[in-house]
mmCIF file with all atom_site columns, C-alpha atoms and ligand atoms in Angstrom:
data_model
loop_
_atom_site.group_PDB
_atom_site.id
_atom_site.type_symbol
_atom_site.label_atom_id
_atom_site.label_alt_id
_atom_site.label_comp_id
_atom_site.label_asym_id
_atom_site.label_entity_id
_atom_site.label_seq_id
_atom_site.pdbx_PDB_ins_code
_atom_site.Cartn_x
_atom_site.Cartn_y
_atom_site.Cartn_z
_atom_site.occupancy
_atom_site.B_iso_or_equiv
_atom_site.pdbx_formal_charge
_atom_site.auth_seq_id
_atom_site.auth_comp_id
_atom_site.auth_asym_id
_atom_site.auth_atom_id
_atom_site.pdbx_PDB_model_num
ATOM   1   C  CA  . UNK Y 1 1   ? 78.681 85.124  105.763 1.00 79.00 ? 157 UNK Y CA  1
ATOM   2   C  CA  . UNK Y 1 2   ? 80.240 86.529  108.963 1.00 93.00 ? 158 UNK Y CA  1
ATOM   3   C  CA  . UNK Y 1 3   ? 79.607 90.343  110.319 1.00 97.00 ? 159 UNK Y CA  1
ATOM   4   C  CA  . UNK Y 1 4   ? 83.161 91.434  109.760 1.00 97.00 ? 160 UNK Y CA  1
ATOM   5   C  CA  . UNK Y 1 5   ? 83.274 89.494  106.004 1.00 97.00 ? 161 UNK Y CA  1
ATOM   6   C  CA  . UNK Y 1 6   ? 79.793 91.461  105.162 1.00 97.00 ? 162 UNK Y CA  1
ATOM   7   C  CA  . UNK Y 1 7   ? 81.649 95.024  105.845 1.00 98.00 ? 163 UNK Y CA  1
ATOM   8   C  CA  . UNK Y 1 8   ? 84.726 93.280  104.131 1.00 97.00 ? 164 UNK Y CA  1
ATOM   9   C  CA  . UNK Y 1 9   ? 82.670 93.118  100.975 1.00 97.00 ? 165 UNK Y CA  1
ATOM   10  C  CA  . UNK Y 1 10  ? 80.627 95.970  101.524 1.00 98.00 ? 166 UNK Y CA  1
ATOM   11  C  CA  . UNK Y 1 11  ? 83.749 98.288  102.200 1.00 98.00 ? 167 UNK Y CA  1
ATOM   12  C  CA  . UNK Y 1 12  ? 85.262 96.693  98.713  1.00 98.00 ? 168 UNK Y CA  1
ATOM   13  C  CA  . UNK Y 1 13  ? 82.034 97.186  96.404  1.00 98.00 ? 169 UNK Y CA  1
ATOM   14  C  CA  . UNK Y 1 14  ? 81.567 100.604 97.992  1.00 98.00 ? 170 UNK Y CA  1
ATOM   15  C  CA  . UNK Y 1 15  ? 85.262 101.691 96.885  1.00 98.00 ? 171 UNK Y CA  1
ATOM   16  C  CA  . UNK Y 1 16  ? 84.362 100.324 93.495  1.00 98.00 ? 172 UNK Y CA  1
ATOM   17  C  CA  . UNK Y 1 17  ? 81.295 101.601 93.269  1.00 98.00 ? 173 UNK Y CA  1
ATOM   18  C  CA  . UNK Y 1 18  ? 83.005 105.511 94.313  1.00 98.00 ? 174 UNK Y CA  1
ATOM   19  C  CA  . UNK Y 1 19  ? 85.460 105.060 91.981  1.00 98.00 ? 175 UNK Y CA  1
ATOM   20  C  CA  . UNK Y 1 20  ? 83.735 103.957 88.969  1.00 98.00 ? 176 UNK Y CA  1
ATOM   21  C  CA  . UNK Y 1 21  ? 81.327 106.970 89.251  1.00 97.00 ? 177 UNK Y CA  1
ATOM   22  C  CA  . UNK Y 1 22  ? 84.045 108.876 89.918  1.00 98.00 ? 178 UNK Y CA  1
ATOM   23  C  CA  . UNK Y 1 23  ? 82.253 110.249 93.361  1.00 97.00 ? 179 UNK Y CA  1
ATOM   24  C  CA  . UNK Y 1 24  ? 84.390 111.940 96.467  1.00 97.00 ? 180 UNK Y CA  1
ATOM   25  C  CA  . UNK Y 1 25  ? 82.409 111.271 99.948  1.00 96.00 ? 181 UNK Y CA  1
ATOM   26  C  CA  . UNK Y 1 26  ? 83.307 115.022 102.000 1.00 96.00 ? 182 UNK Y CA  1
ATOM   27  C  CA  . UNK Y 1 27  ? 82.764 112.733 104.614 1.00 96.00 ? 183 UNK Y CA  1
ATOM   28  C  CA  . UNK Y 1 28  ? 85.584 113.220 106.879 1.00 94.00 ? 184 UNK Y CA  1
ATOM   29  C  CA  . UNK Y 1 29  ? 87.281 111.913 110.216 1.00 94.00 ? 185 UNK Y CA  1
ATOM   30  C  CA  . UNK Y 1 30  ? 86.549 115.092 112.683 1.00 93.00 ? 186 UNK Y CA  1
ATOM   31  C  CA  . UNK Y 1 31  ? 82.998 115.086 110.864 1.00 95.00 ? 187 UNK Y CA  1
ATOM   32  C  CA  . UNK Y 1 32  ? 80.309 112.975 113.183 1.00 96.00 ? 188 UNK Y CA  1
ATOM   33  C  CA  . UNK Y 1 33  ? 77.142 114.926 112.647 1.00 96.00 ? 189 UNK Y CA  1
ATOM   34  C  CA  . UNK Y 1 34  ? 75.794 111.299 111.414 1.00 96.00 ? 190 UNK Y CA  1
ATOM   35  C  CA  . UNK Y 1 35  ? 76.555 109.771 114.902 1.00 97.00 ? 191 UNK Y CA  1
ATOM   36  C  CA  . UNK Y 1 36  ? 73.501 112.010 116.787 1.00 97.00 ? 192 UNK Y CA  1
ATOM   37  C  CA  . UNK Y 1 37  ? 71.533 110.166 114.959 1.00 96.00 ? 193 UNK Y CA  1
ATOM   38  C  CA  . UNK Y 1 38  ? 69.306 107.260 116.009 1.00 97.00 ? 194 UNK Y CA  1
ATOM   39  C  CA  . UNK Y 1 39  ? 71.024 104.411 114.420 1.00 97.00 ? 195 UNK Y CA  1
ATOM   40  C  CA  . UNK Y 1 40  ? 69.794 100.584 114.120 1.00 97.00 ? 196 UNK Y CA  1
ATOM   41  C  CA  . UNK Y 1 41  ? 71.109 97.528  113.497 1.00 98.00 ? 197 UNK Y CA  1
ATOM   42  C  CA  . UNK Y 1 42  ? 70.655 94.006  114.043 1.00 98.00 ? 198 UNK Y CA  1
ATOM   43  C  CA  . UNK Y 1 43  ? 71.402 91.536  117.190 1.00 98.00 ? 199 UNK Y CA  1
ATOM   44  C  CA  . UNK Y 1 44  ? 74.226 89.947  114.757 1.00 98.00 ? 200 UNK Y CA  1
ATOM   45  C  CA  . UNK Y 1 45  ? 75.867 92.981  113.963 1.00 98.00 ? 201 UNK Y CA  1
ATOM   46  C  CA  . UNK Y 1 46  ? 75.529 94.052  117.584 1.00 98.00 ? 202 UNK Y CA  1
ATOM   47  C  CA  . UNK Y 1 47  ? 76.670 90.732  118.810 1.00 98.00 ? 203 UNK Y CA  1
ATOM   48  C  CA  . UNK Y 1 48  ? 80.107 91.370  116.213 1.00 98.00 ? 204 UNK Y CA  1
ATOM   49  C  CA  . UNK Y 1 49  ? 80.704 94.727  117.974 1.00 97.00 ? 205 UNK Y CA  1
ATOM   50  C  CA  . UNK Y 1 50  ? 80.627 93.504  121.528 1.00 97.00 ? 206 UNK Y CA  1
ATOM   51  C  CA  . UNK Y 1 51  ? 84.054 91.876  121.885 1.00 97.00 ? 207 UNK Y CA  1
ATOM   52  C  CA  . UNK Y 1 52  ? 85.583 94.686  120.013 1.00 97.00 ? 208 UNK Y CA  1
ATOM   53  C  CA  . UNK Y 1 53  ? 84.464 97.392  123.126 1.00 98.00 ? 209 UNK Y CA  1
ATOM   54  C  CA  . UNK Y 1 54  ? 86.221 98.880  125.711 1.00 98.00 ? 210 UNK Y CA  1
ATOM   55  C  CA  . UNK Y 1 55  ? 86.022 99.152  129.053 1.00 98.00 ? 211 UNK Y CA  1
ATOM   56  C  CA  . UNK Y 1 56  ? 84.963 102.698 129.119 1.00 98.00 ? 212 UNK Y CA  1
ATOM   57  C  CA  . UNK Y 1 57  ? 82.991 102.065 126.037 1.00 98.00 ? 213 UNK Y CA  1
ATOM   58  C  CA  . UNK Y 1 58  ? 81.100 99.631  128.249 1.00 98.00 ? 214 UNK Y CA  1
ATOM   59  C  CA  . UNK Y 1 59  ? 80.512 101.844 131.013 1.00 98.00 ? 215 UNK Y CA  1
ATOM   60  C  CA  . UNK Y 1 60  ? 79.195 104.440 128.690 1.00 98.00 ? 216 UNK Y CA  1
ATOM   61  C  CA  . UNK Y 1 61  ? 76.714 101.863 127.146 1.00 98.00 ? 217 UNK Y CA  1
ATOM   62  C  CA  . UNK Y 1 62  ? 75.721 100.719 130.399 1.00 97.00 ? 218 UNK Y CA  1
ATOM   63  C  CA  . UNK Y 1 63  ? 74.609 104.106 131.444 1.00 97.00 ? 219 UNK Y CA  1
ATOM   64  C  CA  . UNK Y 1 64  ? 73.658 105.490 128.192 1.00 97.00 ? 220 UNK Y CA  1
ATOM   65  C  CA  . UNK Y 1 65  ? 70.933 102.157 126.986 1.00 98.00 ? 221 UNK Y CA  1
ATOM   66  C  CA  . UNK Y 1 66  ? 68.372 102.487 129.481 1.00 98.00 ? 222 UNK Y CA  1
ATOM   67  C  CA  . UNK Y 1 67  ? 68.334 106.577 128.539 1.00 98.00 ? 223 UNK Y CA  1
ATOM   68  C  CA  . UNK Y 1 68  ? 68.009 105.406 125.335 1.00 98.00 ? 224 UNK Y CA  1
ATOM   69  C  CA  . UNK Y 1 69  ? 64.849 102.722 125.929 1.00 98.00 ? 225 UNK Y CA  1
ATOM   70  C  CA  . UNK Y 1 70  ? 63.018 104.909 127.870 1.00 98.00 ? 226 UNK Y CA  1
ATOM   71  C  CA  . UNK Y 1 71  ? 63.172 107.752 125.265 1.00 97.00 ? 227 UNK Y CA  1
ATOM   72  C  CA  . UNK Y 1 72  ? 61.856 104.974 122.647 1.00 98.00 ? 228 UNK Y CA  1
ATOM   73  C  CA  . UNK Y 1 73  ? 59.330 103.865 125.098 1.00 98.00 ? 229 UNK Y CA  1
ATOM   74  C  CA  . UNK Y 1 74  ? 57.947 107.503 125.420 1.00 97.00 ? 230 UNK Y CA  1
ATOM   75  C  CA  . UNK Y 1 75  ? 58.391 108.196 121.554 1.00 97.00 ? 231 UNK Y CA  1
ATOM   76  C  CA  . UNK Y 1 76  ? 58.009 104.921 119.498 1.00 97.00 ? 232 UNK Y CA  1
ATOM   77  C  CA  . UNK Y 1 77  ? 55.054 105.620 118.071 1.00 97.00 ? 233 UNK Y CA  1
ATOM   78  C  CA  . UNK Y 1 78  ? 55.813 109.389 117.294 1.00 97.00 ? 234 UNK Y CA  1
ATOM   79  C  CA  . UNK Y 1 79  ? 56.102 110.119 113.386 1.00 96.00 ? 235 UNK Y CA  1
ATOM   80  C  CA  . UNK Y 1 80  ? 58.972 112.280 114.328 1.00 96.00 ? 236 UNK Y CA  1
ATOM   81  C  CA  . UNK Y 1 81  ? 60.676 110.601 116.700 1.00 97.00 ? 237 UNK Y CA  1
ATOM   82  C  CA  . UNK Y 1 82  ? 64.186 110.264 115.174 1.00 95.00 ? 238 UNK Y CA  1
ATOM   83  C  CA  . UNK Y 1 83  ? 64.083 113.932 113.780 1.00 93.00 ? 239 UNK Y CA  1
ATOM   84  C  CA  . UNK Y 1 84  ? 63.097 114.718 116.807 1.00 95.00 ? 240 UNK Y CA  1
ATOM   85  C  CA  . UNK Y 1 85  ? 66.123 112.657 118.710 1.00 96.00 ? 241 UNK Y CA  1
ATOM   86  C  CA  . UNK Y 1 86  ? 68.577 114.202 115.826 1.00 96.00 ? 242 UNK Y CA  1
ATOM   87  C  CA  . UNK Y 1 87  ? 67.570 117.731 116.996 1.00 96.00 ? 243 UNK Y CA  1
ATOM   88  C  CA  . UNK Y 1 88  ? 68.346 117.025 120.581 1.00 96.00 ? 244 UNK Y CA  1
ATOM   89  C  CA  . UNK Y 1 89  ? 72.444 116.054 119.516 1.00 96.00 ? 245 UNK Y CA  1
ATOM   90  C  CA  . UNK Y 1 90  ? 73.319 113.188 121.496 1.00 96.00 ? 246 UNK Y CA  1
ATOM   91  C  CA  . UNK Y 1 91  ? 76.475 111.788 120.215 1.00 96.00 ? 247 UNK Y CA  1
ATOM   92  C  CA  . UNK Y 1 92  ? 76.605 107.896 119.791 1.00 98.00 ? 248 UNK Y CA  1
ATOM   93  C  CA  . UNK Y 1 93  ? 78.161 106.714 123.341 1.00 98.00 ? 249 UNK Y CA  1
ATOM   94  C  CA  . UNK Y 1 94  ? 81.251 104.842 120.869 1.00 98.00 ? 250 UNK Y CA  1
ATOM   95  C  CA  . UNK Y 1 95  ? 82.194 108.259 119.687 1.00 98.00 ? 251 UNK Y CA  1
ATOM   96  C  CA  . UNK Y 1 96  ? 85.469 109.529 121.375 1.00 97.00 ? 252 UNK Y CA  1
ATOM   97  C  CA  . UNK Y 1 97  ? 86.983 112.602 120.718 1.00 96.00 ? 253 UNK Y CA  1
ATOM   98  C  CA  . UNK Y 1 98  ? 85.049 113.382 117.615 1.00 96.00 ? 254 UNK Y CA  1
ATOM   99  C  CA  . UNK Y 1 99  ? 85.810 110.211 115.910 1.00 97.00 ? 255 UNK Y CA  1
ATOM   100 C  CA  . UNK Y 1 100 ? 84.282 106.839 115.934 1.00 98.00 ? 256 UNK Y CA  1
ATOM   101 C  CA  . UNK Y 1 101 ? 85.810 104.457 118.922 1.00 98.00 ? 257 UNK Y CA  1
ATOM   102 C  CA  . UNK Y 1 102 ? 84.500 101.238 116.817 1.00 98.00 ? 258 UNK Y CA  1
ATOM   103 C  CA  . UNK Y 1 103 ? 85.282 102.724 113.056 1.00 97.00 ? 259 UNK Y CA  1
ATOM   104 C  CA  . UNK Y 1 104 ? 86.608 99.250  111.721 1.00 97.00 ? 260 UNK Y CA  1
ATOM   105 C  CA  . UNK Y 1 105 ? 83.500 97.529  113.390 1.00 97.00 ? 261 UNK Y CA  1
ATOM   106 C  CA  . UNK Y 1 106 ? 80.871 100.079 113.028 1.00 98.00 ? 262 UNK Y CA  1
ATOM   107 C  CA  . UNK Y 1 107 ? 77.634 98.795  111.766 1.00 98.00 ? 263 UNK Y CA  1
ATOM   108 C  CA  . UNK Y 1 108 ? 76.262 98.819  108.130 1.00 98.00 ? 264 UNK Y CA  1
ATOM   109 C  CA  . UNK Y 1 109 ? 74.251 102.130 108.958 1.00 98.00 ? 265 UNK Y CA  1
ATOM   110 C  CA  . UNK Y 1 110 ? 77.111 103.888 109.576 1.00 98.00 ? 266 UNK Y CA  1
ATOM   111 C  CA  . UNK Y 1 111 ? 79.069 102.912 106.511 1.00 98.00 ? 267 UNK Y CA  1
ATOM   112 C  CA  . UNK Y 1 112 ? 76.317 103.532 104.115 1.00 98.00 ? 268 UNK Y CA  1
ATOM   113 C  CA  . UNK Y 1 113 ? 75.380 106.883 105.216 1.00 97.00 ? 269 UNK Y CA  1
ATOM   114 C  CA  . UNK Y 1 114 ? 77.969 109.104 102.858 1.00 97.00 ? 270 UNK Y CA  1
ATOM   115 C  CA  . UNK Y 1 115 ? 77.809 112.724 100.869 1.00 97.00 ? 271 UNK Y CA  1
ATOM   116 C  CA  . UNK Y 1 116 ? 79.411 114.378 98.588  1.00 97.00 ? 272 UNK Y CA  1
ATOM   117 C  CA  . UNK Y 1 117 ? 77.962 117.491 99.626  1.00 96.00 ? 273 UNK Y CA  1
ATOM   118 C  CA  . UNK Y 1 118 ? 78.500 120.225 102.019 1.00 95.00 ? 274 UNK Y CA  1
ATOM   119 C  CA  . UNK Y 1 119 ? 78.817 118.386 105.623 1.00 94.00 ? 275 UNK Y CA  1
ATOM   120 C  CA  . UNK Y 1 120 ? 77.018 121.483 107.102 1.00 95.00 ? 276 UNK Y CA  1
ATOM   121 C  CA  . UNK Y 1 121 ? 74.154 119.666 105.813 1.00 96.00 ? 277 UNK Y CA  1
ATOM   122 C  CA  . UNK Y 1 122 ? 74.657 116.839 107.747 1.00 95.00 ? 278 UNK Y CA  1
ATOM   123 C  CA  . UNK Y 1 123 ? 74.038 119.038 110.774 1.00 94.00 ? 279 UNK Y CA  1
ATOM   124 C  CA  . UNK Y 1 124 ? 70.729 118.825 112.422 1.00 92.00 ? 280 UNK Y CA  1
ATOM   125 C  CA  . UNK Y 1 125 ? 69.839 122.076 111.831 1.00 91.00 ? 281 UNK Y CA  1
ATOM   126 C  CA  . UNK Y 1 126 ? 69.772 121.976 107.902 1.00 91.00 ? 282 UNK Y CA  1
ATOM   127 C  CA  . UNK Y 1 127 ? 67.394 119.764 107.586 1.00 83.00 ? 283 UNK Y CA  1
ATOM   128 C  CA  . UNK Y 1 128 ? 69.618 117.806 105.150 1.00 86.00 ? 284 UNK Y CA  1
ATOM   129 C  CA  . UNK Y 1 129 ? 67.821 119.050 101.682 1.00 86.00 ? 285 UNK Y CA  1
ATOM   130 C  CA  . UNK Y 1 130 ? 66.802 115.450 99.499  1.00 89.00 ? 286 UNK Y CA  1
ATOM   131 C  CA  . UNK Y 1 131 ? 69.669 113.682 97.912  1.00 91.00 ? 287 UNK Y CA  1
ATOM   132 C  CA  . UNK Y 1 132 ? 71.790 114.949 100.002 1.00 96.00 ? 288 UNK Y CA  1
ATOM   133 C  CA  . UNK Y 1 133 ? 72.864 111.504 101.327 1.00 96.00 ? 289 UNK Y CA  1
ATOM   134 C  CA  . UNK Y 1 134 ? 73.507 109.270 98.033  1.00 97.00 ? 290 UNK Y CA  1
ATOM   135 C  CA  . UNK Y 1 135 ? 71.408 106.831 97.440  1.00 97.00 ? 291 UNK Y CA  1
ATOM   136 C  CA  . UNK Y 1 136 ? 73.040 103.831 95.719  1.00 98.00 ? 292 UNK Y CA  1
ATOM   137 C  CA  . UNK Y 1 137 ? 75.617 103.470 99.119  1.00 98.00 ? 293 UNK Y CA  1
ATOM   138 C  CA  . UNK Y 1 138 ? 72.566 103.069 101.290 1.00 97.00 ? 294 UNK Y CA  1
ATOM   139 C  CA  . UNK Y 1 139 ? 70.855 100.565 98.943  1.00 98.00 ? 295 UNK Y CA  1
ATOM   140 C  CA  . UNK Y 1 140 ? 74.149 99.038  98.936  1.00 98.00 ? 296 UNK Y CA  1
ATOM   141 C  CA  . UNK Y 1 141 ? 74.647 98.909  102.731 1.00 98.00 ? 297 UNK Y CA  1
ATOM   142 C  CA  . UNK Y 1 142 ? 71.027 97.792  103.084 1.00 98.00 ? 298 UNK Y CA  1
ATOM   143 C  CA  . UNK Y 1 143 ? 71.498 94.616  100.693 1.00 97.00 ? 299 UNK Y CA  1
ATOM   144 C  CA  . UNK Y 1 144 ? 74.103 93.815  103.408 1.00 98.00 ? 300 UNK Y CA  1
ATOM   145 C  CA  . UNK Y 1 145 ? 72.047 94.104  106.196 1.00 98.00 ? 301 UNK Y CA  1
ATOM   146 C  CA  . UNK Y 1 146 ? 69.565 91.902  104.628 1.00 97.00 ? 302 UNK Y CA  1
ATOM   147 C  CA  . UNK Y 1 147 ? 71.869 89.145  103.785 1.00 97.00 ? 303 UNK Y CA  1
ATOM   148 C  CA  . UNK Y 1 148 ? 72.792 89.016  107.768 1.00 98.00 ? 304 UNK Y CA  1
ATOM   149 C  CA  . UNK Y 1 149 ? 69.267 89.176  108.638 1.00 98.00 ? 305 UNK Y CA  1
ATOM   150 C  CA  . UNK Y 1 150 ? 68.774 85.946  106.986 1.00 97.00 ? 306 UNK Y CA  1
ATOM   151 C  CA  . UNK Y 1 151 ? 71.676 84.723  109.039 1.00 97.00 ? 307 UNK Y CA  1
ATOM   152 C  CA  . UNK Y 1 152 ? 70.523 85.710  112.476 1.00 98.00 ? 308 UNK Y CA  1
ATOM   153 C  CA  . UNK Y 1 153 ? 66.866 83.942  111.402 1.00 97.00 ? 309 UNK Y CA  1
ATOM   154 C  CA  . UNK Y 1 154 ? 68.745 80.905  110.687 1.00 97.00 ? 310 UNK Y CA  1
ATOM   155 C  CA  . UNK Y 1 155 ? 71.050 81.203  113.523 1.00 97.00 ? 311 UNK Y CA  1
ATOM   156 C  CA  . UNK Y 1 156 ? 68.329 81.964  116.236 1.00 97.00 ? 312 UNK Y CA  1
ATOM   157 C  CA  . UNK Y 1 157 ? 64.692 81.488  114.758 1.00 97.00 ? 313 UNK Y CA  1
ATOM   158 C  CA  . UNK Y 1 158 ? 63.877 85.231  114.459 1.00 98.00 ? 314 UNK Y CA  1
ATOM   159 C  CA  . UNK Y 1 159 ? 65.199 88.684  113.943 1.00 98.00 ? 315 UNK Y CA  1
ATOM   160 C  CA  . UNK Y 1 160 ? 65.997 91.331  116.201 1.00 98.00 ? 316 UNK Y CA  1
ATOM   161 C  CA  . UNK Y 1 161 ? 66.272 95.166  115.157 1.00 98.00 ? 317 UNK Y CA  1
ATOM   162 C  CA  . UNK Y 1 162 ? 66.928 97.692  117.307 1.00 98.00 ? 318 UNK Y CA  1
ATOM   163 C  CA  . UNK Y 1 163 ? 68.848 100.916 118.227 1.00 98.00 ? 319 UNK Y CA  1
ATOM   164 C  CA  . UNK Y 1 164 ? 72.396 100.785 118.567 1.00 98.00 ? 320 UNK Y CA  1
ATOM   165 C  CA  . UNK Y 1 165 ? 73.065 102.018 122.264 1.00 98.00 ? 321 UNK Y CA  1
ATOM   166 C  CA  . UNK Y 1 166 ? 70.229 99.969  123.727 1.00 98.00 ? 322 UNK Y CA  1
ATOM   167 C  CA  . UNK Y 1 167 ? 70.695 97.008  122.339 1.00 98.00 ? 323 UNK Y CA  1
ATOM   168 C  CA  . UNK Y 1 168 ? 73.801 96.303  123.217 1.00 98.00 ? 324 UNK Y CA  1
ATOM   169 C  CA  . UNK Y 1 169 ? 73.234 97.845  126.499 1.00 98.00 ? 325 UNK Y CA  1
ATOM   170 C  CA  . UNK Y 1 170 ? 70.334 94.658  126.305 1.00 98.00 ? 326 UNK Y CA  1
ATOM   171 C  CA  . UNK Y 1 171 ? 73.122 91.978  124.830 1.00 98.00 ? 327 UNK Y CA  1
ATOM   172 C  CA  . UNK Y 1 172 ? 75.615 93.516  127.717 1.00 98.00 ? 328 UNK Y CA  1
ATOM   173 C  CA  . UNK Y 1 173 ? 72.925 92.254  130.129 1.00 96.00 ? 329 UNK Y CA  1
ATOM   174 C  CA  . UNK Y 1 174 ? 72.097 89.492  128.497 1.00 96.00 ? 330 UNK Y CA  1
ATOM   175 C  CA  . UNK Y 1 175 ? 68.937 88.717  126.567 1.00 96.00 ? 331 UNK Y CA  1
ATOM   176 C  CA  . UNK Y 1 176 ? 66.849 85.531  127.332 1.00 96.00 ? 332 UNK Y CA  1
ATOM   177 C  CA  . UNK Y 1 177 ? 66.709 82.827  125.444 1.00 95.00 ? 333 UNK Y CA  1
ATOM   178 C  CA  . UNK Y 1 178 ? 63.890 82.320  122.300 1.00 96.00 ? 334 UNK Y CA  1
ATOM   179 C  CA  . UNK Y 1 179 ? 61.955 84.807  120.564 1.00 98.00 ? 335 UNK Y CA  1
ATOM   180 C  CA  . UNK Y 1 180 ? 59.029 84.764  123.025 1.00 98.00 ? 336 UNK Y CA  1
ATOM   181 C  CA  . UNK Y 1 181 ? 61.249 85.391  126.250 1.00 98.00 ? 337 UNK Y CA  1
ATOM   182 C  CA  . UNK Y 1 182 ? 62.828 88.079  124.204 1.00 98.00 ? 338 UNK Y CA  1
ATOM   183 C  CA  . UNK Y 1 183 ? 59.874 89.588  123.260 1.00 98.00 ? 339 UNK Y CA  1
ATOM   184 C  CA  . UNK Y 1 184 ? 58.599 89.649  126.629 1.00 98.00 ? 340 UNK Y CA  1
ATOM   185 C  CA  . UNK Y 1 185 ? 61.756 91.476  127.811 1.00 98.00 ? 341 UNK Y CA  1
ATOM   186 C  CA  . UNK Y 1 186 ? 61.006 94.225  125.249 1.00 98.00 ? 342 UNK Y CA  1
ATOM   187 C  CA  . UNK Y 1 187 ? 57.177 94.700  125.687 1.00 98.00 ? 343 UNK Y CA  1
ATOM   188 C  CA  . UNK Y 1 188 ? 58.047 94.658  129.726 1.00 98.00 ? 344 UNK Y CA  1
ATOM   189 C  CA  . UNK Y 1 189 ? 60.467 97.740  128.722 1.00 98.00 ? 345 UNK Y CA  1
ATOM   190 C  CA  . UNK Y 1 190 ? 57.899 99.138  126.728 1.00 98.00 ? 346 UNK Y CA  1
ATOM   191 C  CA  . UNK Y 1 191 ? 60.161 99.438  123.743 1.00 98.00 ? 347 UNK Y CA  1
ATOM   192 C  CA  . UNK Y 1 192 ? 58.379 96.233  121.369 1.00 98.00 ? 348 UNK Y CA  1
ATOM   193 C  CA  . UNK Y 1 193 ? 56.597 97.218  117.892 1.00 97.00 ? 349 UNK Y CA  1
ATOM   194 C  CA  . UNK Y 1 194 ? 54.972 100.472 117.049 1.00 95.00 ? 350 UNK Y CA  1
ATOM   195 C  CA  . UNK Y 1 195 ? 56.497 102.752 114.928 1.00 96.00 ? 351 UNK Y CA  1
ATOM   196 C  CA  . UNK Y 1 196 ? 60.052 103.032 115.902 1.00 97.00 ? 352 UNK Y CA  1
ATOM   197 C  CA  . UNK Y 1 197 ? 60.514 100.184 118.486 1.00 98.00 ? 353 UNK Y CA  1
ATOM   198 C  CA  . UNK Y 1 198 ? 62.255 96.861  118.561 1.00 98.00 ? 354 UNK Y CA  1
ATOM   199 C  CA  . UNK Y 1 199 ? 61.644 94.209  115.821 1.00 98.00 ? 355 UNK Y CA  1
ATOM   200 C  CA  . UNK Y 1 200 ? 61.194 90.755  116.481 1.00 98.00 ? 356 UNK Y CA  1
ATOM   201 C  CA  . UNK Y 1 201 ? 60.832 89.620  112.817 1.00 96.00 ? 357 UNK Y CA  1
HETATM 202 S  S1  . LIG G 2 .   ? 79.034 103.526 115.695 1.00 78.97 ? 657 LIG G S1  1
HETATM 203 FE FE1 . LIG G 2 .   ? 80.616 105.014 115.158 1.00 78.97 ? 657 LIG G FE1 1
HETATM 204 S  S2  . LIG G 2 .   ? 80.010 105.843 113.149 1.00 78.97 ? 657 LIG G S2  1
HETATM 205 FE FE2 . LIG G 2 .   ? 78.211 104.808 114.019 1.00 78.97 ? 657 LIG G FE2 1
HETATM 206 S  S3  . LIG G 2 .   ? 77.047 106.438 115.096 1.00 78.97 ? 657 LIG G S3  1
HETATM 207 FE FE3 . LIG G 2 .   ? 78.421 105.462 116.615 1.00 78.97 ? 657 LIG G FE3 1
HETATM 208 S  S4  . LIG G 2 .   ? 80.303 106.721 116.626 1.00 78.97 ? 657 LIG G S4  1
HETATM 209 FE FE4 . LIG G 2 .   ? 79.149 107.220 114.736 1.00 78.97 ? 657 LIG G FE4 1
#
């Protein structure tokens, strides 16, 4: 199944899935407290998103990714490395203007992530209290990502997971070619394995 199919059918179970349960997301367009978070996806999905950016989009990725590595290369193996990064409010370098500048592309993170709860709990200061995200959306979303991950192995002999802004920042520069070239790249950066880094699955 293709990237853009997979959100196809993820988008169409979600809305299903809402309305049976009768469930209302609060989430909102204006509301991006979600997008300073550290967000991961695979080389497929990021590889789907690449045609789809902008020039400025681009320019912001090319300056933002190596920010982004060298933070992960100082806190990979910290517990609390991405509550850490969510305290710090960074906003995703594809969100313009307080909305997302890839919404019909954005990556199965993204789309699973929903509330029907008070968005101020999104924020990084409340500590989002336990179910405040719902579950069964993530689940769903992650299903998804799974599916595609057994694409990219079958497409390319191994899986790659990794943050959003630095890996396409890496697929903007071009990765090398085979899993062991690859992997070299990422140890080199400091950014393979550990807690938090880049999988090469
Ligand atoms: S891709 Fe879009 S929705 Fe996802 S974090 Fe970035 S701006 Fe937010």
């Amino acid at each position: 199944m293709r990237v853009e199919e997979a959100y196809q059918a993820f988008d169409r179970d979600l809305a299903d899935y809402l309305e049976g349960k009768g469930l209302w997301p609060s989430c909102r367009a204006g509301c991006f407290a979600c997008c300073f978070g550290w967000v991961s996806l695979s080389r497929l999905e990021a590889e789907a998103l690449l045609p789809h950016l902008g020039e400025a989009q681009r320019a912001r990725l090319l300056e933002e990714g190596p920010r982004r590595l060298a933070l992960l290369c100082q806190g990979k193996d910290d517990p609390l490395f991405p509550s850490r990064y969510f305290q710090t409010r960074t906003p995703c370098p594809l969100l313009e203007g307080g909305l997302c500048g890839v919404y019909a592309q954005r990556p199965l993170a993204c789309r699973g992530l929903l509330t029907v709860g008070d968005p101020a709990l999104c924020l990084p200061e409340a500590k989002a209290p336990k179910g405040h995200f719902l579950p069964v959306p993530w689940r769903m979303a992650r299903l998804r990502m799974e599916s595609l991950w057994e694409e990219e192995r079958a497409r390319y002999g191994f899986l790659l997971l990794g943050e959003l802004a630095g890996l396409l920042y890496l697929l903007l520069q071009g990765l090398p070619e085979g899993r062991e070239a690859v992997e070299g790249r990422l140890r080199a950066l400091g950014v393979l394995g550990g807690r938090w880094g880049y999988q090469v699955v």
